[in-house]
Coordinates of C-alpha atoms in Angstrom, one line a residue:
M1 CA -2.0 21.4 -3.2
D2 CA 1.0 21.4 -0.9
D3 CA 1.2 20.8 2.8
H4 CA 1.8 24.5 3.5
Y5 CA -1.6 25.3 1.9
H6 CA -3.4 22.8 4.0
M7 CA -1.6 23.8 7.2
Q8 CA -2.5 27.5 6.6
R9 CA -6.2 26.6 6.0
M10 CA -6.2 24.5 9.2
L11 CA -4.5 27.3 11.2
A12 CA -7.1 29.8 9.9
S13 CA -9.9 27.5 10.8
V14 CA -8.6 27.0 14.3
H15 CA -7.9 30.7 14.8
E16 CA -11.4 31.6 13.9
Q17 CA -12.9 28.8 16.1
M18 CA -10.9 29.9 19.1
H19 CA -11.0 33.7 18.7
G20 CA -14.3 34.2 16.8
K21 CA -12.8 36.0 13.8
N22 CA -10.3 35.6 11.1
A23 CA -6.6 36.5 11.6
G24 CA -5.2 39.5 9.9
T25 CA -1.7 38.2 9.6
Y26 CA 0.1 34.9 9.3
W27 CA 3.8 34.7 9.5
Y28 CA 6.2 31.7 9.2
A29 CA 9.7 31.6 10.8
P30 CA 12.2 28.6 10.6
G31 CA 13.7 26.8 13.5
A32 CA 17.5 26.6 13.7
V33 CA 20.3 24.4 14.9
T34 CA 23.6 25.4 16.6
L35 CA 26.5 23.9 14.6
L36 CA 29.3 25.3 16.7
D37 CA 29.4 27.1 20.0
A38 CA 32.3 29.0 21.6
G39 CA 30.5 30.8 24.4
D40 CA 29.9 34.3 23.0
Q41 CA 30.7 33.1 19.4
S42 CA 28.6 30.6 17.5
V43 CA 27.5 29.3 14.1
S44 CA 23.9 28.4 13.6
A45 CA 21.8 27.5 10.5
P46 CA 18.0 27.7 9.9
M47 CA 16.1 24.4 9.5
Q48 CA 13.2 23.6 7.2
F49 CA 10.9 22.9 10.3
G50 CA 9.4 26.0 11.8
A51 CA 6.4 27.8 13.3
T52 CA 3.5 29.8 11.8
V53 CA 1.8 32.4 14.0
A54 CA -1.6 34.0 13.2
V55 CA -2.3 37.4 14.8
E56 CA -5.4 39.6 14.9
P57 CA -5.0 42.9 16.7
R58 CA -7.3 43.7 19.6
D59 CA -8.3 47.0 21.0
D60 CA -8.9 46.0 24.7
A61 CA -5.3 45.7 25.8
V62 CA -5.6 41.9 26.2
V63 CA -3.4 39.1 24.8
D64 CA -5.3 35.9 24.1
L65 CA -2.8 33.1 23.2
R66 CA -3.9 29.8 21.8
W67 CA -2.1 26.7 20.4
V68 CA -3.3 24.5 17.5
Y69 CA -2.2 21.2 19.1
R70 CA -3.2 22.2 22.7
P71 CA -6.7 23.5 22.2
L72 CA -7.5 23.4 26.0
Q73 CA -4.5 25.6 26.8
S74 CA -5.2 29.3 26.9
D75 CA -3.0 32.2 28.1
R76 CA -5.1 35.3 28.5
I77 CA -3.4 38.4 30.1
R78 CA -3.7 42.1 30.1
L79 CA -0.8 44.1 28.6
T80 CA -0.4 46.0 31.8
D81 CA 0.1 42.7 33.7
L82 CA 2.6 41.3 31.2
E83 CA 6.0 41.4 33.0
P84 CA 8.9 38.9 33.4
G85 CA 8.5 36.8 36.5
T86 CA 4.7 37.3 36.6
A87 CA 3.5 36.0 33.3
A88 CA 4.1 32.5 32.0
A89 CA 7.4 32.0 30.0
R90 CA 5.5 31.7 26.7
E91 CA 7.4 32.8 23.6
P92 CA 4.7 35.1 22.1
L93 CA 4.2 36.8 25.5
A94 CA 7.9 37.4 25.8
V95 CA 8.0 39.1 22.4
I96 CA 5.0 41.2 23.0
W97 CA 6.5 42.5 26.2
A98 CA 9.8 43.2 24.5
L99 CA 8.1 45.1 21.7
Q100 CA 6.3 47.3 24.2
A101 CA 9.6 47.8 26.2
A102 CA 11.2 49.0 23.0
G103 CA 8.5 51.7 22.6
H104 CA 6.1 50.1 20.2
A105 CA 2.4 50.6 21.1
L106 CA 0.2 47.5 20.9
G107 CA -3.5 47.4 21.6
G108 CA -3.6 43.7 22.3
A109 CA -3.6 40.6 20.2
A110 CA -5.4 37.4 19.4
V111 CA -2.6 34.9 18.7
T112 CA -2.7 31.2 17.5
V113 CA 0.5 29.2 17.1
H114 CA 1.2 26.2 14.9
T115 CA 4.5 24.3 14.9
D116 CA 5.8 21.7 12.5
V117 CA 7.4 19.6 15.2
P118 CA 7.3 19.7 19.0
R119 CA 9.7 21.6 21.2
G120 CA 12.8 19.8 22.4
V121 CA 13.5 17.6 19.3
G122 CA 16.4 19.7 18.1
T123 CA 15.1 22.4 15.8
S124 CA 14.6 25.3 18.3
M125 CA 10.8 25.6 18.0
S126 CA 10.8 28.1 20.8
V127 CA 12.9 30.4 18.6
A128 CA 10.7 29.8 15.6
I129 CA 7.6 30.7 17.6
A130 CA 9.1 33.8 19.0
C131 CA 10.4 35.1 15.6
A132 CA 7.1 34.3 13.8
T133 CA 5.2 36.2 16.5
G134 CA 7.5 39.2 16.1
F135 CA 7.0 39.3 12.4
S136 CA 3.2 38.8 12.6
L137 CA 2.9 41.7 15.1
R138 CA 5.2 43.9 13.0
N139 CA 3.0 43.3 10.0
C140 CA -0.4 43.7 11.5
Y141 CA 0.5 46.8 13.6
R142 CA 2.7 48.2 10.8
L143 CA 5.6 48.6 13.2
D144 CA 8.8 50.4 12.0
V145 CA 11.1 47.5 13.0
S146 CA 13.9 46.3 10.8
D147 CA 15.0 42.7 10.8
E148 CA 18.1 43.6 12.8
S149 CA 16.0 45.4 15.4
M150 CA 13.6 42.5 15.5
F151 CA 16.6 40.2 16.3
E152 CA 17.5 42.3 19.3
I153 CA 13.9 42.6 20.5
V154 CA 13.2 38.8 20.3
C155 CA 16.5 38.1 22.1
A156 CA 15.6 40.6 24.8
G157 CA 12.2 39.1 25.4
L158 CA 13.3 35.5 25.5
Q159 CA 16.1 36.3 27.9
A160 CA 13.9 38.5 30.2
F161 CA 11.2 35.8 30.4
E162 CA 13.9 33.0 30.8
V163 CA 12.4 30.9 28.0
P164 CA 14.6 27.7 28.4
G165 CA 17.0 26.3 25.9
V166 CA 17.1 29.2 23.4
T167 CA 20.4 30.7 22.0
I168 CA 21.1 34.1 20.5
G169 CA 22.7 32.3 17.5
A170 CA 19.5 30.4 16.8
V171 CA 17.4 33.6 16.9
A172 CA 19.9 35.2 14.4
A173 CA 19.6 32.3 12.0
S174 CA 15.8 32.2 12.1
I175 CA 15.4 36.0 11.5
L176 CA 18.5 36.9 9.4
A177 CA 19.6 33.9 7.3
C178 CA 18.6 33.3 3.8
D179 CA 18.5 29.8 2.2
G180 CA 22.0 28.6 1.7
E181 CA 23.4 30.6 4.6
A182 CA 24.4 30.1 8.2
I183 CA 24.9 32.9 10.7
A184 CA 28.1 33.4 12.6
L185 CA 27.7 35.4 15.8
D186 CA 30.8 37.2 17.0
R187 CA 29.8 40.5 18.6
A188 CA 27.4 41.0 15.7
P189 CA 25.7 38.5 13.3
S190 CA 27.4 37.9 9.9
R191 CA 26.4 35.6 7.1
L192 CA 28.4 32.5 6.0
P193 CA 27.8 30.4 2.9
F194 CA 26.1 27.1 3.8
G195 CA 24.8 25.7 0.6
I196 CA 24.3 22.1 1.8
A197 CA 21.7 21.2 -0.8
H198 CA 23.8 22.3 -3.7
A199 CA 26.8 20.4 -2.2
G200 CA 24.7 17.2 -1.8
M201 CA 24.8 17.4 2.0
R202 CA 22.1 17.2 4.7
L203 CA 21.7 18.2 8.3
L204 CA 20.3 15.2 10.2
V205 CA 18.8 16.0 13.7
V206 CA 18.5 13.0 16.0
D207 CA 16.0 13.5 18.8
T208 CA 17.4 11.0 21.3
G209 CA 14.2 11.2 23.4
V210 CA 16.2 12.4 26.4
R211 CA 14.6 15.2 28.4
R212 CA 16.2 17.1 31.3
D213 CA 14.7 19.8 33.4
L214 CA 17.9 21.9 33.7
P215 CA 19.9 22.5 30.6
P216 CA 23.7 21.9 30.9
E217 CA 26.3 24.1 29.5
Q218 CA 26.6 23.7 25.7
P219 CA 29.8 21.9 24.5
V220 CA 32.1 24.7 23.3
A221 CA 34.9 25.0 20.8
G222 CA 37.9 27.2 20.9
T223 CA 37.8 30.5 19.2
S224 CA 40.4 29.3 16.7
E225 CA 37.9 26.8 15.4
L226 CA 35.5 29.5 14.5
D227 CA 38.2 31.0 12.2
G228 CA 38.5 27.5 10.6
V229 CA 34.7 27.4 10.1
R230 CA 34.8 30.5 8.0
V231 CA 37.6 29.2 5.9
A232 CA 36.0 25.8 5.4
L233 CA 32.6 27.2 4.4
E234 CA 34.0 29.8 2.1
R235 CA 35.8 26.9 0.3
N236 CA 32.6 24.8 0.4
D237 CA 34.7 22.2 2.3
F238 CA 32.0 20.3 4.2
R239 CA 34.3 17.5 5.2
E240 CA 36.5 19.9 7.1
F241 CA 33.6 21.7 8.6
G242 CA 32.2 18.4 9.8
A243 CA 35.5 17.6 11.4
I244 CA 35.3 20.9 13.3
M245 CA 31.8 20.1 14.4
T246 CA 33.0 16.7 15.7
R247 CA 35.9 18.3 17.6
S248 CA 33.4 20.6 19.4
H249 CA 31.4 17.6 20.6
D250 CA 32.2 17.2 24.3
A251 CA 31.5 13.6 25.3
G252 CA 32.1 14.5 29.0
S253 CA 29.1 16.8 29.1
T254 CA 26.6 14.8 27.0
S255 CA 24.1 12.1 27.9
I256 CA 25.0 8.6 27.1
E257 CA 22.2 8.6 24.5
Q258 CA 23.8 11.5 22.7
Q259 CA 27.2 9.9 22.8
V260 CA 26.0 6.6 21.3
A261 CA 24.1 8.4 18.6
A262 CA 27.1 10.6 17.6
T263 CA 29.5 7.6 17.6
A264 CA 27.1 5.5 15.5
A265 CA 26.5 8.3 13.0
L266 CA 30.3 9.0 12.5
S267 CA 31.0 5.3 12.1
A268 CA 28.3 5.1 9.4
G269 CA 29.8 7.8 7.2
A270 CA 28.7 11.2 8.7
F271 CA 31.1 14.0 8.1
G272 CA 30.4 15.5 11.5
A273 CA 28.3 15.2 14.7
R274 CA 27.9 17.1 17.9
A275 CA 25.6 17.1 20.9
T276 CA 23.3 20.1 21.4
V277 CA 20.6 21.4 23.7
D278 CA 17.0 22.3 22.7
G279 CA 15.1 23.3 25.8
A280 CA 14.7 20.2 27.8
G281 CA 15.7 18.1 24.8
R282 CA 19.1 16.5 24.3
P283 CA 19.4 16.0 20.5
I284 CA 22.5 15.7 18.3
V285 CA 23.0 17.4 14.9
V286 CA 24.8 15.4 12.2
L287 CA 26.3 16.6 8.9
V288 CA 26.0 13.8 6.3
P289 CA 26.1 13.3 2.6
A290 CA 22.6 12.9 1.2
A291 CA 23.5 9.5 -0.2
E292 CA 24.4 8.3 3.3
V293 CA 21.4 9.6 5.3
A294 CA 19.6 6.3 5.3
T295 CA 22.7 4.4 6.3
V296 CA 23.4 6.8 9.2
R297 CA 19.8 6.5 10.4
R298 CA 19.9 2.8 10.3
A299 CA 23.2 2.8 12.2
V300 CA 21.9 5.0 15.0
A301 CA 18.6 3.1 15.2
A302 CA 20.5 -0.2 15.5
A303 CA 22.8 1.2 18.2
Y304 CA 19.7 2.1 20.2
A305 CA 18.0 -1.2 19.6
D306 CA 21.1 -3.0 20.8
R307 CA 20.8 -1.3 24.1
G308 CA 17.0 -1.7 24.4
W309 CA 16.4 2.0 24.2
R310 CA 13.3 3.6 22.6
Q311 CA 13.9 4.4 19.0
P312 CA 15.1 8.0 18.3
R313 CA 13.3 10.4 15.9
F314 CA 15.1 11.7 12.8
L315 CA 14.6 15.0 11.0
T316 CA 16.4 15.8 7.8
S317 CA 16.9 19.3 6.5
S318 CA 18.4 20.6 3.2
T319 CA 16.7 23.6 1.6
V320 CA 15.2 26.1 4.0
E321 CA 12.1 28.4 3.8
T322 CA 13.2 31.6 5.4
A323 CA 11.0 33.9 7.5
R324 CA 8.1 35.2 5.4
A325 CA 4.4 36.0 5.3
A326 CA 2.4 32.8 5.2

């Protein structure tokens, strides 16, 4: 039996222990990574690390939010008290508020969250949690909400609750992208071909271990670069796309750990590398041929060891499981 089966059984068991009954709905949504950012324009791709959210409807107008890996943490709040600025900036609470604000009636919910990896490592787990929550609620309450509307609702909730380190592009990638696609955001989301697995490429996320309370501005690329991205991806030219990624990396606005990791990765054969922000985390994302992943990892690890830094964490992504019922 695969890891997903065991994870779902564990989530079901934890949900029943915490809430006293089985969940009616389980939904998975992938995390995402920002590959290029030009302010109001961006390119993001889903990752193969995500979140699964179990939901059981309640009829007492109460939200009871629990976390698999934080069993002592409980957020319990009445729907009437759920407002930005008064409730904690938890992703599921933000989405529940946004659904109600959009006119969808909810009676309450027992919610349990499982994530593949922690927040801040570079895979937008906050986005994955929010999107999986939205889909679970849509399913268990049979809400008439299209994927495109869910994208707008999730964005509205995360922005209203000021959940840190999330981007609109990452939300679009988690909700709207299929395997082998990236999402370009330019006034409205559009799909781009991004068949890295078929092309023998991988996305390597390097969690530098750096955490900052206040996120800096994302390094940005000029709008002309986004036009180049479309051309490169339509031609399946990942070497050119990697070069565009690297040009968007702003060494002046990154941590020294990000800069060292990006330089080492490029020197070891990566096609592209850029710094990014994931909540408090300061990771980098690297585009690398599959055959060179181990070499790039060793190079980055060696660069950190030479400086006496704690070793970074590596996450490699190729094929992606898109948002679906779990």
